[in-house]
Amino acid sequence: MASITSLPLHLVADILRLLDNIQLLPPVVLSHRIFYSALLDTPSLPLDILRSQIPENLLPLAVAAYTSQKSVRDLNGLDAEAFLTKCYDSPLQSIDGHLLHLSLGQAIQVGRIDDALSELREEFTLCSLRRLYGVNSDESISDDQGLSPGEEYRISRALYRFQIYRNLFLDKEVLDKEQDLFPSGYGDD
């Protein structure tokens, strides 16, 4: 009987592409040398897993939301205007115009952004639909009262765009003031 260690690396990479979520890749890579070797042999693997995790029409926005972060833009020497002209129009290309390759850490960050915005979308739509149809929180919403795929896409696109513009135009000082508006403790005098 053949074991996974006897498979060629490109087949191991094909098996890893079947992962549903990029968050599952680090534990697998750390579990055996063959998986780590397959990741090194196939640099597009993290992006390929993201393609199966995030809908195709939202993946460019997810990558743009990641690259719009000030720390990422500073590494590439981009200001907000340069980001909008270079990255927002073609986020699946790197700054120099080549096809984008994400490291495992970068892909995990993109996946986290997508997870957070997906949860926000679900919460927003659930609250909105409950108010729209007058459904209490303990009652369920029927299937015909849900959103169509097109409506889900439009809401997701709006949330991604909001995150991108927030990353581009909100100063660190404003973020610090915003955090002061919501103190963590009441008796911390």
PDB file of N, CA, C and O in Angstrom, residues 5-37:
ATOM      1  N   THR A   5       3.613   9.877   1.595  1.00  0.00           N
ATOM      2  CA  THR A   5       5.007  10.304   1.421  1.00  0.00           C
ATOM      3  C   THR A   5       5.606   9.813   0.116  1.00  0.00           C
ATOM      4  O   THR A   5       6.625  10.343  -0.325  1.00  0.00           O
ATOM      5  N   SER A   6       4.984   8.824  -0.510  1.00  0.00           N
ATOM      6  CA  SER A   6       5.507   8.321  -1.777  1.00  0.00           C
ATOM      7  C   SER A   6       4.932   9.075  -2.983  1.00  0.00           C
ATOM      8  O   SER A   6       5.358   8.849  -4.106  1.00  0.00           O
ATOM      9  N   LEU A   7       3.987   9.989  -2.741  1.00  0.00           N
ATOM     10  CA  LEU A   7       3.381  10.747  -3.837  1.00  0.00           C
ATOM     11  C   LEU A   7       4.297  11.890  -4.273  1.00  0.00           C
ATOM     12  O   LEU A   7       5.030  12.453  -3.467  1.00  0.00           O
ATOM     13  N   PRO A   8       4.231  12.251  -5.548  1.00  0.00           N
ATOM     14  CA  PRO A   8       4.984  13.437  -5.999  1.00  0.00           C
ATOM     15  C   PRO A   8       4.414  14.703  -5.338  1.00  0.00           C
ATOM     16  O   PRO A   8       3.240  14.760  -4.961  1.00  0.00           O
ATOM     17  N   LEU A   9       5.251  15.714  -5.214  1.00  0.00           N
ATOM     18  CA  LEU A   9       4.855  16.935  -4.511  1.00  0.00           C
ATOM     19  C   LEU A   9       3.683  17.650  -5.171  1.00  0.00           C
ATOM     20  O   LEU A   9       2.838  18.229  -4.485  1.00  0.00           O
ATOM     21  N   HIS A  10       3.594  17.610  -6.499  1.00  0.00           N
ATOM     22  CA  HIS A  10       2.472  18.292  -7.149  1.00  0.00           C
ATOM     23  C   HIS A  10       1.134  17.619  -6.819  1.00  0.00           C
ATOM     24  O   HIS A  10       0.111  18.288  -6.742  1.00  0.00           O
ATOM     25  N   LEU A  11       1.137  16.313  -6.575  1.00  0.00           N
ATOM     26  CA  LEU A  11      -0.099  15.637  -6.162  1.00  0.00           C
ATOM     27  C   LEU A  11      -0.453  15.958  -4.716  1.00  0.00           C
ATOM     28  O   LEU A  11      -1.632  16.123  -4.370  1.00  0.00           O
ATOM     29  N   VAL A  12       0.549  16.069  -3.867  1.00  0.00           N
ATOM     30  CA  VAL A  12       0.306  16.467  -2.476  1.00  0.00           C
ATOM     31  C   VAL A  12      -0.264  17.887  -2.448  1.00  0.00           C
ATOM     32  O   VAL A  12      -1.191  18.184  -1.701  1.00  0.00           O
ATOM     33  N   ALA A  13       0.265  18.770  -3.305  1.00  0.00           N
ATOM     34  CA  ALA A  13      -0.259  20.131  -3.395  1.00  0.00           C
ATOM     35  C   ALA A  13      -1.705  20.122  -3.882  1.00  0.00           C
ATOM     36  O   ALA A  13      -2.539  20.896  -3.386  1.00  0.00           O
ATOM     37  N   ASP A  14      -2.028  19.239  -4.832  1.00  0.00           N
ATOM     38  CA  ASP A  14      -3.418  19.123  -5.293  1.00  0.00           C
ATOM     39  C   ASP A  14      -4.339  18.674  -4.168  1.00  0.00           C
ATOM     40  O   ASP A  14      -5.486  19.124  -4.069  1.00  0.00           O
ATOM     41  N   ILE A  15      -3.860  17.795  -3.316  1.00  0.00           N
ATOM     42  CA  ILE A  15      -4.650  17.356  -2.160  1.00  0.00           C
ATOM     43  C   ILE A  15      -4.849  18.525  -1.194  1.00  0.00           C
ATOM     44  O   ILE A  15      -5.946  18.744  -0.677  1.00  0.00           O
ATOM     45  N   LEU A  16      -3.803  19.300  -0.961  1.00  0.00           N
ATOM     46  CA  LEU A  16      -3.910  20.446  -0.054  1.00  0.00           C
ATOM     47  C   LEU A  16      -4.838  21.522  -0.602  1.00  0.00           C
ATOM     48  O   LEU A  16      -5.476  22.245   0.161  1.00  0.00           O
ATOM     49  N   ARG A  17      -4.959  21.613  -1.920  1.00  0.00           N
ATOM     50  CA  ARG A  17      -5.877  22.582  -2.533  1.00  0.00           C
ATOM     51  C   ARG A  17      -7.336  22.289  -2.183  1.00  0.00           C
ATOM     52  O   ARG A  17      -8.197  23.151  -2.321  1.00  0.00           O
ATOM     53  N   LEU A  18      -7.611  21.093  -1.729  1.00  0.00           N
ATOM     54  CA  LEU A  18      -8.984  20.714  -1.373  1.00  0.00           C
ATOM     55  C   LEU A  18      -9.410  21.239   0.000  1.00  0.00           C
ATOM     56  O   LEU A  18     -10.569  21.076   0.383  1.00  0.00           O
ATOM     57  N   LEU A  19      -8.497  21.859   0.728  1.00  0.00           N
ATOM     58  CA  LEU A  19      -8.850  22.436   2.024  1.00  0.00           C
ATOM     59  C   LEU A  19      -9.905  23.524   1.833  1.00  0.00           C
ATOM     60  O   LEU A  19      -9.829  24.314   0.897  1.00  0.00           O
ATOM     61  N   ASP A  20     -10.876  23.563   2.733  1.00  0.00           N
ATOM     62  CA  ASP A  20     -11.971  24.537   2.632  1.00  0.00           C
ATOM     63  C   ASP A  20     -11.576  25.922   3.097  1.00  0.00           C
ATOM     64  O   ASP A  20     -12.183  26.910   2.699  1.00  0.00           O
ATOM     65  N   ASN A  21     -10.586  26.008   3.974  1.00  0.00           N
ATOM     66  CA  ASN A  21     -10.246  27.273   4.590  1.00  0.00           C
ATOM     67  C   ASN A  21      -8.729  27.371   4.713  1.00  0.00           C
ATOM     68  O   ASN A  21      -8.067  26.403   5.092  1.00  0.00           O
ATOM     69  N   ILE A  22      -8.198  28.532   4.434  1.00  0.00           N
ATOM     70  CA  ILE A  22      -6.749  28.751   4.509  1.00  0.00           C
ATOM     71  C   ILE A  22      -6.239  28.584   5.935  1.00  0.00           C
ATOM     72  O   ILE A  22      -5.079  28.239   6.143  1.00  0.00           O
ATOM     73  N   GLN A  23      -7.105  28.774   6.933  1.00  0.00           N
ATOM     74  CA  GLN A  23      -6.713  28.625   8.336  1.00  0.00           C
ATOM     75  C   GLN A  23      -6.304  27.182   8.651  1.00  0.00           C
ATOM     76  O   GLN A  23      -5.601  26.936   9.629  1.00  0.00           O
ATOM     77  N   LEU A  24      -6.747  26.237   7.837  1.00  0.00           N
ATOM     78  CA  LEU A  24      -6.429  24.830   8.067  1.00  0.00           C
ATOM     79  C   LEU A  24      -5.040  24.441   7.548  1.00  0.00           C
ATOM     80  O   LEU A  24      -4.511  23.396   7.921  1.00  0.00           O
ATOM     81  N   LEU A  25      -4.454  25.276   6.708  1.00  0.00           N
ATOM     82  CA  LEU A  25      -3.180  24.916   6.097  1.00  0.00           C
ATOM     83  C   LEU A  25      -1.993  24.909   7.071  1.00  0.00           C
ATOM     84  O   LEU A  25      -1.194  23.960   7.026  1.00  0.00           O
ATOM     85  N   PRO A  26      -1.820  25.891   7.958  1.00  0.00           N
ATOM     86  CA  PRO A  26      -0.640  25.849   8.846  1.00  0.00           C
ATOM     87  C   PRO A  26      -0.522  24.583   9.700  1.00  0.00           C
ATOM     88  O   PRO A  26       0.562  24.001   9.754  1.00  0.00           O
ATOM     89  N   PRO A  27      -1.609  24.110  10.341  1.00  0.00           N
ATOM     90  CA  PRO A  27      -1.434  22.873  11.109  1.00  0.00           C
ATOM     91  C   PRO A  27      -1.060  21.673  10.236  1.00  0.00           C
ATOM     92  O   PRO A  27      -0.267  20.830  10.649  1.00  0.00           O
ATOM     93  N   VAL A  28      -1.607  21.629   9.025  1.00  0.00           N
ATOM     94  CA  VAL A  28      -1.282  20.527   8.120  1.00  0.00           C
ATOM     95  C   VAL A  28       0.182  20.610   7.699  1.00  0.00           C
ATOM     96  O   VAL A  28       0.895  19.611   7.692  1.00  0.00           O
ATOM     97  N   VAL A  29       0.649  21.809   7.376  1.00  0.00           N
ATOM     98  CA  VAL A  29       2.037  21.995   6.941  1.00  0.00           C
ATOM     99  C   VAL A  29       3.003  21.622   8.058  1.00  0.00           C
ATOM    100  O   VAL A  29       4.073  21.056   7.807  1.00  0.00           O
ATOM    101  N   LEU A  30       2.625  21.915   9.284  1.00  0.00           N
ATOM    102  CA  LEU A  30       3.495  21.593  10.414  1.00  0.00           C
ATOM    103  C   LEU A  30       3.428  20.122  10.833  1.00  0.00           C
ATOM    104  O   LEU A  30       4.266  19.658  11.590  1.00  0.00           O
ATOM    105  N   SER A  31       2.446  19.396  10.322  1.00  0.00           N
ATOM    106  CA  SER A  31       2.269  18.012  10.753  1.00  0.00           C
ATOM    107  C   SER A  31       3.253  17.041  10.097  1.00  0.00           C
ATOM    108  O   SER A  31       3.581  16.016  10.681  1.00  0.00           O
ATOM    109  N   HIS A  32       3.713  17.352   8.880  1.00  0.00           N
ATOM    110  CA  HIS A  32       4.636  16.434   8.209  1.00  0.00           C
ATOM    111  C   HIS A  32       5.463  17.194   7.177  1.00  0.00           C
ATOM    112  O   HIS A  32       4.986  18.132   6.542  1.00  0.00           O
ATOM    113  N   ARG A  33       6.661  16.743   7.004  1.00  0.00           N
ATOM    114  CA  ARG A  33       7.604  17.373   6.086  1.00  0.00           C
ATOM    115  C   ARG A  33       7.104  17.367   4.644  1.00  0.00           C
ATOM    116  O   ARG A  33       7.374  18.297   3.891  1.00  0.00           O
ATOM    117  N   ILE A  34       6.355  16.362   4.232  1.00  0.00           N
ATOM    118  CA  ILE A  34       5.897  16.275   2.843  1.00  0.00           C
ATOM    119  C   ILE A  34       4.946  17.425   2.511  1.00  0.00           C
ATOM    120  O   ILE A  34       4.961  17.971   1.407  1.00  0.00           O
ATOM    121  N   PHE A  35       4.121  17.828   3.483  1.00  0.00           N
ATOM    122  CA  PHE A  35       3.192  18.933   3.252  1.00  0.00           C
ATOM    123  C   PHE A  35       3.939  20.261   3.158  1.00  0.00           C
ATOM    124  O   PHE A  35       3.618  21.114   2.337  1.00  0.00           O
ATOM    125  N   TYR A  36       4.940  20.422   3.998  1.00  0.00           N
ATOM    126  CA  TYR A  36       5.766  21.628   3.950  1.00  0.00           C
ATOM    127  C   TYR A  36       6.518  21.693   2.621  1.00  0.00           C
ATOM    128  O   TYR A  36       6.596  22.751   1.993  1.00  0.00           O
ATOM    129  N   SER A  37       7.041  20.576   2.178  1.00  0.00           N
ATOM    130  CA  SER A  37       7.759  20.535   0.902  1.00  0.00           C
ATOM    131  C   SER A  37       6.823  20.856  -0.262  1.00  0.00           C
ATOM    132  O   SER A  37       7.206  21.545  -1.210  1.00  0.00           O
TER     133      SER A  37
END
